[in-house]
């Protein structure tokens, strides 16, 4: 009977080790692909108006040398694409607390791209305050939506 228990425990240990190795490999594969992820917006302007003389819009310029930016014609002659990513992939990843508070580097980059698009196309960063829909009813869904909107305040409306 004892021999059977030790065999089962040994098999569980081997299985757990294999699972940990598999999860570790999956996590490092995801990290590799996120390094190559560019955030892209399309601006309805010609390329020479988006980045005249290589000057980036102010929200992107504020991030300085931390980011890599490509400005290129959009497919189908539909304006210009602005693509950006962090030069150091480690900088992009942040803890859960900073993501919830809207302070993660990836959220900052998304916000900078969105604000750049608005500045270029409209001439100002648009703000919706107070929300045009007024107060939501106190339903569970409405309360949840208000909370998600509050948490995602730096990434724009849902």
CSV table of N, CA and C in Angstrom, one decimal:
chain,number,residue,atom,x,y,z
A,1,UNK,N,0.8,-1.2,0.0
A,1,UNK,CA,0.0,0.0,0.0
A,1,UNK,C,0.9,1.3,0.0
A,2,UNK,N,1.9,1.2,0.8
A,2,UNK,CA,2.8,2.4,0.9
A,2,UNK,C,3.5,2.6,-0.5
A,3,UNK,N,3.9,1.6,-1.1
A,3,UNK,CA,4.5,1.7,-2.4
A,3,UNK,C,3.6,2.4,-3.4
A,4,UNK,N,2.4,2.1,-3.4
A,4,UNK,CA,1.4,2.7,-4.3
A,4,UNK,C,1.3,4.2,-4.1
A,5,UNK,N,1.3,4.6,-2.8
A,5,UNK,CA,1.1,6.0,-2.5
A,5,UNK,C,2.4,6.8,-2.9
A,6,UNK,N,3.6,6.2,-2.7
A,6,UNK,CA,4.8,6.9,-3.2
A,6,UNK,C,4.8,7.0,-4.7
A,7,UNK,N,4.3,6.0,-5.4
A,7,UNK,CA,4.3,6.1,-6.9
A,7,UNK,C,3.4,7.2,-7.3
A,8,UNK,N,2.2,7.3,-6.7
A,8,UNK,CA,1.2,8.3,-7.0
A,8,UNK,C,1.8,9.7,-6.7
A,9,UNK,N,2.4,9.9,-5.6
A,9,UNK,CA,3.0,11.2,-5.2
A,9,UNK,C,4.2,11.5,-6.2
A,10,UNK,N,5.0,10.5,-6.5
A,10,UNK,CA,6.1,10.8,-7.5
A,10,UNK,C,5.5,11.2,-8.9
A,11,UNK,N,4.4,10.5,-9.3
A,11,UNK,CA,3.8,10.9,-10.6
A,11,UNK,C,3.2,12.3,-10.5
A,12,UNK,N,2.6,12.7,-9.4
A,12,UNK,CA,2.1,14.0,-9.3
A,12,UNK,C,3.2,15.1,-9.3
A,13,UNK,N,4.3,14.8,-8.7
A,13,UNK,CA,5.5,15.7,-8.7
A,13,UNK,C,6.0,15.9,-10.1
A,14,UNK,N,6.1,14.8,-10.9
A,14,UNK,CA,6.6,14.9,-12.2
A,14,UNK,C,5.6,15.7,-13.1
A,15,UNK,N,4.3,15.4,-12.9
A,15,UNK,CA,3.3,16.1,-13.6
A,15,UNK,C,3.3,17.6,-13.3
A,16,UNK,N,3.5,18.0,-12.0
A,16,UNK,CA,3.5,19.4,-11.6
A,16,UNK,C,4.7,20.0,-12.2
A,17,UNK,N,5.9,19.3,-12.2
A,17,UNK,CA,7.1,19.9,-12.8
A,17,UNK,C,6.9,20.2,-14.3
A,18,UNK,N,6.2,19.3,-15.0
A,18,UNK,CA,6.0,19.5,-16.4
A,18,UNK,C,5.0,20.7,-16.6
A,19,UNK,N,4.0,20.8,-15.8
A,19,UNK,CA,3.1,21.9,-15.9
A,19,UNK,C,3.8,23.2,-15.7
A,20,UNK,N,4.7,23.3,-14.7
A,20,UNK,CA,5.4,24.5,-14.4
A,20,UNK,C,6.3,24.9,-15.6
A,21,UNK,N,7.0,23.9,-16.2
A,21,UNK,CA,7.8,24.2,-17.3
A,21,UNK,C,7.0,24.7,-18.5
A,22,UNK,N,5.8,24.1,-18.7
A,22,UNK,CA,4.9,24.5,-19.8
A,22,UNK,C,4.4,25.9,-19.6
A,23,UNK,N,4.0,26.3,-18.4
A,23,UNK,CA,3.6,27.6,-18.1
A,23,UNK,C,4.7,28.6,-18.3
A,24,UNK,N,5.9,28.3,-17.8
A,24,UNK,CA,7.0,29.1,-17.9
A,24,UNK,C,7.3,29.4,-19.4
A,25,UNK,N,7.3,28.4,-20.2
A,25,UNK,CA,7.6,28.5,-21.7
A,25,UNK,C,6.5,29.4,-22.3
A,26,UNK,N,5.3,29.2,-21.9
A,26,UNK,CA,4.2,30.0,-22.5
A,26,UNK,C,4.3,31.5,-22.1
A,27,UNK,N,4.7,31.8,-20.8
A,27,UNK,CA,4.9,33.1,-20.4
A,27,UNK,C,6.0,33.8,-21.1
A,28,UNK,N,7.1,33.1,-21.3
A,28,UNK,CA,8.3,33.7,-22.1
A,28,UNK,C,7.9,33.9,-23.5
A,29,UNK,N,7.1,33.0,-24.1
A,29,UNK,CA,6.7,33.2,-25.5
A,29,UNK,C,5.8,34.4,-25.6
A,30,UNK,N,4.9,34.7,-24.6
A,30,UNK,CA,4.0,35.8,-24.7
A,30,UNK,C,4.9,37.1,-24.5
A,31,UNK,N,5.9,37.0,-23.7
A,31,UNK,CA,6.8,38.2,-23.5
A,31,UNK,C,7.5,38.5,-24.8
A,32,UNK,N,7.9,37.5,-25.5
A,32,UNK,CA,8.6,37.7,-26.8
A,32,UNK,C,7.7,38.4,-27.8
A,33,UNK,N,6.4,37.9,-27.9
A,33,UNK,CA,5.5,38.5,-28.9
A,33,UNK,C,5.1,39.9,-28.4
A,34,UNK,N,5.0,40.2,-27.1
A,34,UNK,CA,4.6,41.6,-26.7
A,34,UNK,C,5.7,42.6,-27.0
A,35,UNK,N,7.0,42.1,-27.1
A,35,UNK,CA,8.1,43.0,-27.5
A,35,UNK,C,7.9,43.5,-28.9
A,36,UNK,N,7.2,42.8,-29.7
A,36,UNK,CA,7.1,43.1,-31.1
A,36,UNK,C,5.8,43.8,-31.4
A,37,UNK,N,5.0,44.0,-30.3
A,37,UNK,CA,3.6,44.6,-30.5
A,37,UNK,C,3.8,46.1,-30.6
A,38,UNK,N,3.3,46.6,-31.7
A,38,UNK,CA,3.3,48.1,-31.9
A,38,UNK,C,1.8,48.5,-31.7
A,39,UNK,N,1.7,49.7,-31.1
A,39,UNK,CA,0.4,50.3,-31.0
A,39,UNK,C,0.3,51.3,-32.2
A,40,UNK,N,-0.8,51.2,-32.9
A,40,UNK,CA,-1.0,52.0,-34.2
A,40,UNK,C,-2.3,52.7,-34.2
A,41,UNK,N,-2.2,54.0,-34.7
A,41,UNK,CA,-3.4,54.8,-35.0
A,41,UNK,C,-3.3,55.3,-36.4
A,42,UNK,N,-4.5,55.5,-37.0
A,42,UNK,CA,-4.5,56.0,-38.3
A,42,UNK,C,-5.0,57.5,-38.2
A,43,UNK,N,-4.3,58.4,-38.8
A,43,UNK,CA,-4.7,59.8,-38.8
A,43,UNK,C,-5.1,60.2,-40.2
A,44,UNK,N,-6.1,60.9,-40.4
A,44,UNK,CA,-6.7,61.2,-41.7
A,44,UNK,C,-6.0,62.5,-42.2
A,45,UNK,N,-4.7,62.5,-42.3
A,45,UNK,CA,-3.9,63.6,-42.8
A,45,UNK,C,-2.7,63.0,-43.6
A,46,UNK,N,-2.2,63.8,-44.5
A,46,UNK,CA,-1.0,63.3,-45.2
A,46,UNK,C,0.2,63.2,-44.3
A,47,UNK,N,1.2,62.4,-44.7
A,47,UNK,CA,2.4,62.1,-43.8
A,47,UNK,C,3.1,63.4,-43.5
A,48,UNK,N,3.3,64.3,-44.4
A,48,UNK,CA,4.0,65.5,-44.1
A,48,UNK,C,3.4,66.5,-43.1
A,49,UNK,N,2.1,66.3,-42.9
A,49,UNK,CA,1.4,67.1,-41.9
A,49,UNK,C,1.4,66.4,-40.5
A,50,UNK,N,1.6,65.1,-40.5
A,50,UNK,CA,1.6,64.3,-39.2
A,50,UNK,C,2.9,64.5,-38.5
A,51,UNK,N,4.0,64.5,-39.2
A,51,UNK,CA,5.3,64.6,-38.6
A,51,UNK,C,6.2,65.5,-39.5
A,52,UNK,N,5.9,66.8,-39.5
A,52,UNK,CA,6.7,67.7,-40.4
A,52,UNK,C,8.1,67.8,-39.9
A,53,UNK,N,9.0,67.6,-40.9
A,53,UNK,CA,10.4,67.6,-40.6
A,53,UNK,C,10.8,66.6,-39.5
A,54,UNK,N,10.1,65.6,-39.3
A,54,UNK,CA,10.4,64.5,-38.4
A,54,UNK,C,10.0,64.9,-36.9
A,55,UNK,N,9.3,66.0,-36.7
A,55,UNK,CA,8.8,66.4,-35.4
A,55,UNK,C,7.5,65.6,-35.1
A,56,UNK,N,7.5,64.9,-34.0
A,56,UNK,CA,6.3,64.2,-33.5
A,56,UNK,C,5.4,65.1,-32.8
A,57,UNK,N,4.1,64.7,-32.8
A,57,UNK,CA,3.1,65.5,-32.0
A,57,UNK,C,3.5,65.5,-30.5
A,58,UNK,N,3.2,66.5,-29.8
A,58,UNK,CA,3.6,66.8,-28.5
A,58,UNK,C,3.4,65.6,-27.5
A,59,UNK,N,2.2,64.9,-27.5
A,59,UNK,CA,2.0,63.8,-26.6
A,59,UNK,C,3.0,62.7,-26.8
A,60,UNK,N,3.4,62.4,-28.0
A,60,UNK,CA,4.4,61.4,-28.3
A,60,UNK,C,5.8,61.9,-28.0
A,61,UNK,N,6.1,63.2,-28.3
A,61,UNK,CA,7.4,63.8,-28.0
A,61,UNK,C,7.7,63.8,-26.5
A,62,UNK,N,6.7,63.9,-25.7
A,62,UNK,CA,6.9,63.9,-24.2
A,62,UNK,C,7.5,62.6,-23.8
A,63,UNK,N,7.3,61.5,-24.5
A,63,UNK,CA,7.8,60.2,-24.1
A,63,UNK,C,9.3,60.1,-24.5
A,64,UNK,N,9.8,61.0,-25.3
A,64,UNK,CA,11.2,61.1,-25.7
A,64,UNK,C,11.8,59.8,-26.3
A,65,UNK,N,13.0,59.5,-25.9
A,65,UNK,CA,13.7,58.4,-26.4
A,65,UNK,C,13.3,57.0,-25.9
A,66,UNK,N,12.3,57.0,-25.0
A,66,UNK,CA,11.8,55.8,-24.4
A,66,UNK,C,11.0,55.0,-25.5
A,67,UNK,N,10.5,55.7,-26.5
A,67,UNK,CA,9.7,55.0,-27.5
A,67,UNK,C,10.3,55.1,-28.9
A,68,UNK,N,9.9,54.1,-29.7
A,68,UNK,CA,10.3,54.1,-31.1
A,68,UNK,C,9.0,54.3,-31.9
A,69,UNK,N,9.1,55.3,-32.8
A,69,UNK,CA,7.9,55.7,-33.6
A,69,UNK,C,8.2,55.5,-35.1
A,70,UNK,N,7.2,55.0,-35.8
A,70,UNK,CA,7.2,54.9,-37.2
A,70,UNK,C,6.0,55.7,-37.8
A,71,UNK,N,6.3,56.5,-38.8
A,71,UNK,CA,5.2,57.2,-39.5
A,71,UNK,C,5.2,56.8,-40.9
A,72,UNK,N,4.1,56.2,-41.4
A,72,UNK,CA,4.0,55.6,-42.7
A,72,UNK,C,2.7,55.8,-43.3
A,73,UNK,N,2.6,55.8,-44.7
A,73,UNK,CA,1.2,55.9,-45.3
A,73,UNK,C,0.3,54.7,-44.9
A,74,UNK,N,-0.9,55.0,-44.6
A,74,UNK,CA,-1.9,54.0,-44.3
A,74,UNK,C,-2.3,53.2,-45.5
A,75,UNK,N,-2.6,51.9,-45.3
A,75,UNK,CA,-3.1,51.1,-46.5
A,75,UNK,C,-4.3,51.8,-47.2
A,76,UNK,N,-4.3,51.6,-48.5
A,76,UNK,CA,-5.5,52.1,-49.2
A,76,UNK,C,-5.5,53.6,-49.3
A,77,UNK,N,-4.4,54.3,-49.2
A,77,UNK,CA,-4.3,55.7,-49.3
A,77,UNK,C,-5.4,56.4,-48.4
A,78,UNK,N,-5.4,55.9,-47.1
A,78,UNK,CA,-6.4,56.3,-46.1
A,78,UNK,C,-5.8,57.2,-45.1
A,79,UNK,N,-4.8,58.0,-45.4
A,79,UNK,CA,-4.2,58.8,-44.4
A,79,UNK,C,-2.8,58.3,-44.0
A,80,UNK,N,-2.4,58.5,-42.8
A,80,UNK,CA,-1.1,58.1,-42.3
A,80,UNK,C,-1.2,57.3,-41.0
A,81,UNK,N,-0.4,56.3,-40.9
A,81,UNK,CA,-0.3,55.5,-39.6
A,81,UNK,C,0.8,56.0,-38.8
A,82,UNK,N,0.5,56.1,-37.5
A,82,UNK,CA,1.6,56.4,-36.5
A,82,UNK,C,1.7,55.1,-35.6
A,83,UNK,N,2.8,54.4,-35.7
A,83,UNK,CA,3.0,53.2,-34.9
A,83,UNK,C,4.1,53.5,-33.8
A,84,UNK,N,3.9,53.0,-32.6
A,84,UNK,CA,4.8,53.3,-31.5
A,84,UNK,C,4.9,52.1,-30.6
A,85,UNK,N,6.1,51.9,-30.0
A,85,UNK,CA,6.3,50.9,-29.0
A,85,UNK,C,7.5,51.3,-28.2
A,86,UNK,N,7.6,50.7,-27.0
A,86,UNK,CA,8.8,51.0,-26.2
A,86,UNK,C,10.0,50.4,-26.7
A,87,UNK,N,11.1,51.1,-26.6
A,87,UNK,CA,12.4,50.6,-27.0
A,87,UNK,C,12.9,49.4,-26.1
A,88,UNK,N,12.7,49.6,-24.8
A,88,UNK,CA,13.0,48.5,-23.9
A,88,UNK,C,11.7,47.8,-23.5
A,89,UNK,N,11.6,46.5,-24.0
A,89,UNK,CA,10.4,45.8,-23.7
A,89,UNK,C,10.0,45.6,-22.2
A,90,UNK,N,11.0,45.7,-21.4
A,90,UNK,CA,10.8,45.5,-19.9
A,90,UNK,C,10.0,46.7,-19.4
A,91,UNK,N,10.2,47.9,-20.0
A,91,UNK,CA,9.5,49.1,-19.5
A,91,UNK,C,8.0,49.0,-19.7
A,92,UNK,N,7.6,48.3,-20.8
A,92,UNK,CA,6.2,48.2,-21.1
A,92,UNK,C,5.4,47.5,-20.0
A,93,UNK,N,6.0,46.5,-19.4
A,93,UNK,CA,5.3,45.7,-18.4
A,93,UNK,C,5.3,46.3,-17.1
A,94,UNK,N,4.1,46.3,-16.5
A,94,UNK,CA,4.0,46.9,-15.1
A,94,UNK,C,3.1,46.0,-14.2
A,95,UNK,N,3.2,46.3,-13.0
A,95,UNK,CA,2.4,45.5,-12.0
A,95,UNK,C,0.9,45.8,-12.1
A,96,UNK,N,0.2,44.9,-11.5
A,96,UNK,CA,-1.3,45.0,-11.5
A,96,UNK,C,-1.8,46.3,-10.9
A,97,UNK,N,-1.1,46.8,-9.9
A,97,UNK,CA,-1.6,48.0,-9.2
A,97,UNK,C,-1.5,49.2,-10.2
A,98,UNK,N,-0.4,49.3,-10.9
A,98,UNK,CA,-0.2,50.5,-11.8
A,98,UNK,C,-1.2,50.4,-13.0
A,99,UNK,N,-1.5,49.2,-13.4
A,99,UNK,CA,-2.5,49.0,-14.5
A,99,UNK,C,-3.9,49.4,-14.0
A,100,UNK,N,-4.3,49.0,-12.9
A,100,UNK,CA,-5.6,49.4,-12.3
A,100,UNK,C,-5.7,50.9,-12.1
A,101,UNK,N,-4.6,51.6,-11.7
A,101,UNK,CA,-4.6,53.0,-11.5
A,101,UNK,C,-4.5,53.8,-12.8
A,102,UNK,N,-4.3,53.1,-13.9
A,102,UNK,CA,-4.2,53.8,-15.2
A,102,UNK,C,-2.8,54.4,-15.4
A,103,UNK,N,-1.8,53.9,-14.7
A,103,UNK,CA,-0.4,54.4,-14.7
A,103,UNK,C,0.6,53.5,-15.4
A,104,UNK,N,0.1,52.4,-16.1
A,104,UNK,CA,1.1,51.5,-16.7
A,104,UNK,C,1.7,52.2,-17.9
A,105,UNK,N,2.9,51.9,-18.3
A,105,UNK,CA,3.5,52.5,-19.4
A,105,UNK,C,2.7,52.2,-20.7
A,106,UNK,N,2.2,51.0,-20.9
A,106,UNK,CA,1.4,50.7,-22.1
A,106,UNK,C,0.2,51.6,-22.2
A,107,UNK,N,-0.5,51.9,-21.1
A,107,UNK,CA,-1.6,52.8,-21.0
A,107,UNK,C,-1.2,54.2,-21.4
A,108,UNK,N,0.0,54.6,-20.9
A,108,UNK,CA,0.5,56.0,-21.2
A,108,UNK,C,0.7,56.1,-22.7
A,109,UNK,N,1.3,55.0,-23.3
A,109,UNK,CA,1.6,55.1,-24.7
A,109,UNK,C,0.3,55.1,-25.5
A,110,UNK,N,-0.7,54.3,-25.1
A,110,UNK,CA,-2.0,54.4,-25.8
A,110,UNK,C,-2.6,55.7,-25.7
A,111,UNK,N,-2.6,56.3,-24.5
A,111,UNK,CA,-3.1,57.7,-24.3
A,111,UNK,C,-2.4,58.7,-25.2
A,112,UNK,N,-1.1,58.6,-25.3
A,112,UNK,CA,-0.3,59.5,-26.1
A,112,UNK,C,-0.7,59.4,-27.5
A,113,UNK,N,-0.9,58.2,-28.0
A,113,UNK,CA,-1.3,58.0,-29.4
A,113,UNK,C,-2.7,58.6,-29.7
A,114,UNK,N,-3.6,58.3,-28.8
A,114,UNK,CA,-4.9,58.8,-28.9
A,114,UNK,C,-5.0,60.4,-28.9
A,115,UNK,N,-4.2,61.0,-27.9
A,115,UNK,CA,-4.2,62.4,-27.9
A,115,UNK,C,-3.5,63.0,-29.1
A,116,UNK,N,-2.5,62.4,-29.6
A,116,UNK,CA,-1.8,62.8,-30.8
A,116,UNK,C,-2.8,62.9,-32.0
A,117,UNK,N,-3.5,61.8,-32.1
A,117,UNK,CA,-4.5,61.7,-33.2
A,117,UNK,C,-5.5,62.9,-33.1
A,118,UNK,N,-6.0,63.1,-31.9
A,118,UNK,CA,-7.0,64.2,-31.7
A,118,UNK,C,-6.4,65.5,-32.0
A,119,UNK,N,-5.2,65.8,-31.5
A,119,UNK,CA,-4.5,67.1,-31.8
A,119,UNK,C,-4.3,67.3,-33.3
A,120,UNK,N,-3.9,66.3,-34.0
A,120,UNK,CA,-3.7,66.4,-35.4
A,120,UNK,C,-5.0,66.6,-36.2
A,121,UNK,N,-6.0,65.8,-35.9
A,121,UNK,CA,-7.2,65.9,-36.7
A,121,UNK,C,-8.2,67.0,-36.3
A,122,UNK,N,-8.3,67.3,-35.0
A,122,UNK,CA,-9.2,68.3,-34.5
A,122,UNK,C,-8.6,69.6,-34.0
A,123,UNK,N,-7.3,69.5,-33.6
A,123,UNK,CA,-6.6,70.7,-33.1
A,123,UNK,C,-6.6,70.8,-31.6
A,124,UNK,N,-7.3,69.9,-30.9
A,124,UNK,CA,-7.3,69.9,-29.5
A,124,UNK,C,-7.7,68.5,-29.0
A,125,UNK,N,-7.4,68.2,-27.7
A,125,UNK,CA,-7.7,67.0,-27.1
A,125,UNK,C,-9.1,67.1,-26.6
A,126,UNK,N,-10.0,66.2,-27.0
A,126,UNK,CA,-11.4,66.3,-26.7
A,126,UNK,C,-11.7,65.8,-25.3
A,127,UNK,N,-12.5,66.4,-24.5
A,127,UNK,CA,-12.9,66.0,-23.2
A,127,UNK,C,-14.4,65.9,-23.2
A,128,UNK,N,-14.9,64.8,-22.6
A,128,UNK,CA,-16.3,64.7,-22.4
A,128,UNK,C,-16.6,64.8,-20.9
A,129,UNK,N,-16.9,66.0,-20.4
A,129,UNK,CA,-17.2,66.1,-19.0
A,129,UNK,C,-18.2,67.3,-18.9
A,130,UNK,N,-19.3,67.1,-18.3
A,130,UNK,CA,-19.8,65.8,-17.8
A,130,UNK,C,-20.2,64.9,-19.0
A,131,UNK,N,-20.4,63.6,-18.7
A,131,UNK,CA,-20.7,62.7,-19.8
A,131,UNK,C,-22.1,63.1,-20.4
A,132,UNK,N,-22.2,63.0,-21.7
A,132,UNK,CA,-23.4,63.5,-22.3
A,132,UNK,C,-24.6,62.7,-22.0
A,133,UNK,N,-24.5,61.5,-21.5
A,133,UNK,CA,-25.6,60.6,-21.3
A,133,UNK,C,-26.3,61.0,-19.9
A,134,UNK,N,-25.7,61.8,-19.1
A,134,UNK,CA,-26.2,62.2,-17.8
A,134,UNK,C,-25.9,61.0,-16.8
A,135,UNK,N,-26.7,61.0,-15.8
A,135,UNK,CA,-26.5,60.0,-14.8
A,135,UNK,C,-27.1,58.6,-15.2
A,136,UNK,N,-26.4,57.6,-15.0
A,136,UNK,CA,-26.9,56.2,-15.3
A,136,UNK,C,-27.8,55.8,-14.1
A,137,UNK,N,-28.7,54.9,-14.4
A,137,UNK,CA,-29.5,54.4,-13.3
A,137,UNK,C,-28.7,53.5,-12.4
A,138,UNK,N,-29.1,53.3,-11.2
A,138,UNK,CA,-28.3,52.6,-10.2
A,138,UNK,C,-28.5,51.1,-10.4
A,139,UNK,N,-28.4,50.6,-11.6
A,139,UNK,CA,-28.5,49.1,-11.8
A,139,UNK,C,-27.1,48.5,-11.6
A,140,UNK,N,-27.0,47.2,-11.4
A,140,UNK,CA,-25.7,46.6,-11.3
A,140,UNK,C,-24.8,46.9,-12.5
A,141,UNK,N,-25.4,46.8,-13.7
A,141,UNK,CA,-24.7,47.0,-14.9
A,141,UNK,C,-24.2,48.4,-15.0
A,142,UNK,N,-25.0,49.4,-14.7
A,142,UNK,CA,-24.7,50.8,-14.7
A,142,UNK,C,-23.5,51.1,-13.7
A,143,UNK,N,-23.6,50.6,-12.5
A,143,UNK,CA,-22.6,50.8,-11.5
A,143,UNK,C,-21.3,50.2,-12.0
A,144,UNK,N,-21.3,49.0,-12.6
A,144,UNK,CA,-20.1,48.4,-13.1
A,144,UNK,C,-19.5,49.2,-14.2
A,145,UNK,N,-20.3,49.7,-15.1
A,145,UNK,CA,-19.8,50.5,-16.2
A,145,UNK,C,-19.2,51.8,-15.7
A,146,UNK,N,-19.8,52.4,-14.7
A,146,UNK,CA,-19.2,53.6,-14.1
A,146,UNK,C,-17.8,53.3,-13.5
A,147,UNK,N,-17.7,52.2,-12.8
A,147,UNK,CA,-16.4,51.9,-12.2
A,147,UNK,C,-15.4,51.6,-13.3
A,148,UNK,N,-15.7,50.8,-14.3
A,148,UNK,CA,-14.8,50.5,-15.4
A,148,UNK,C,-14.4,51.8,-16.1
A,149,UNK,N,-15.3,52.7,-16.3
A,149,UNK,CA,-15.0,54.0,-17.0
A,149,UNK,C,-14.0,54.8,-16.1
A,150,UNK,N,-14.3,54.8,-14.8
A,150,UNK,CA,-13.4,55.5,-13.9
A,150,UNK,C,-12.0,55.0,-13.8
A,151,UNK,N,-11.9,53.7,-13.8
A,151,UNK,CA,-10.6,53.0,-13.8
A,151,UNK,C,-9.8,53.2,-15.1
A,152,UNK,N,-10.6,53.2,-16.2
A,152,UNK,CA,-9.9,53.4,-17.5
A,152,UNK,C,-9.9,54.8,-17.9
A,153,UNK,N,-9.9,55.8,-17.0
A,153,UNK,CA,-10.0,57.2,-17.3
A,153,UNK,C,-8.8,57.7,-18.2
A,154,UNK,N,-7.7,57.1,-18.2
A,154,UNK,CA,-6.6,57.6,-19.0
A,154,UNK,C,-6.5,56.9,-20.3
A,155,UNK,N,-7.4,56.0,-20.6
A,155,UNK,CA,-7.4,55.3,-21.8
A,155,UNK,C,-8.7,55.6,-22.6
A,156,UNK,N,-9.4,56.6,-22.2
A,156,UNK,CA,-10.6,57.0,-23.0
A,156,UNK,C,-11.9,56.3,-22.6
A,157,UNK,N,-12.9,56.7,-23.2
A,157,UNK,CA,-14.2,56.1,-22.9
A,157,UNK,C,-14.3,54.8,-23.5
A,158,UNK,N,-15.2,53.9,-23.0
A,158,UNK,CA,-15.4,52.6,-23.6
A,158,UNK,C,-16.2,52.7,-24.8
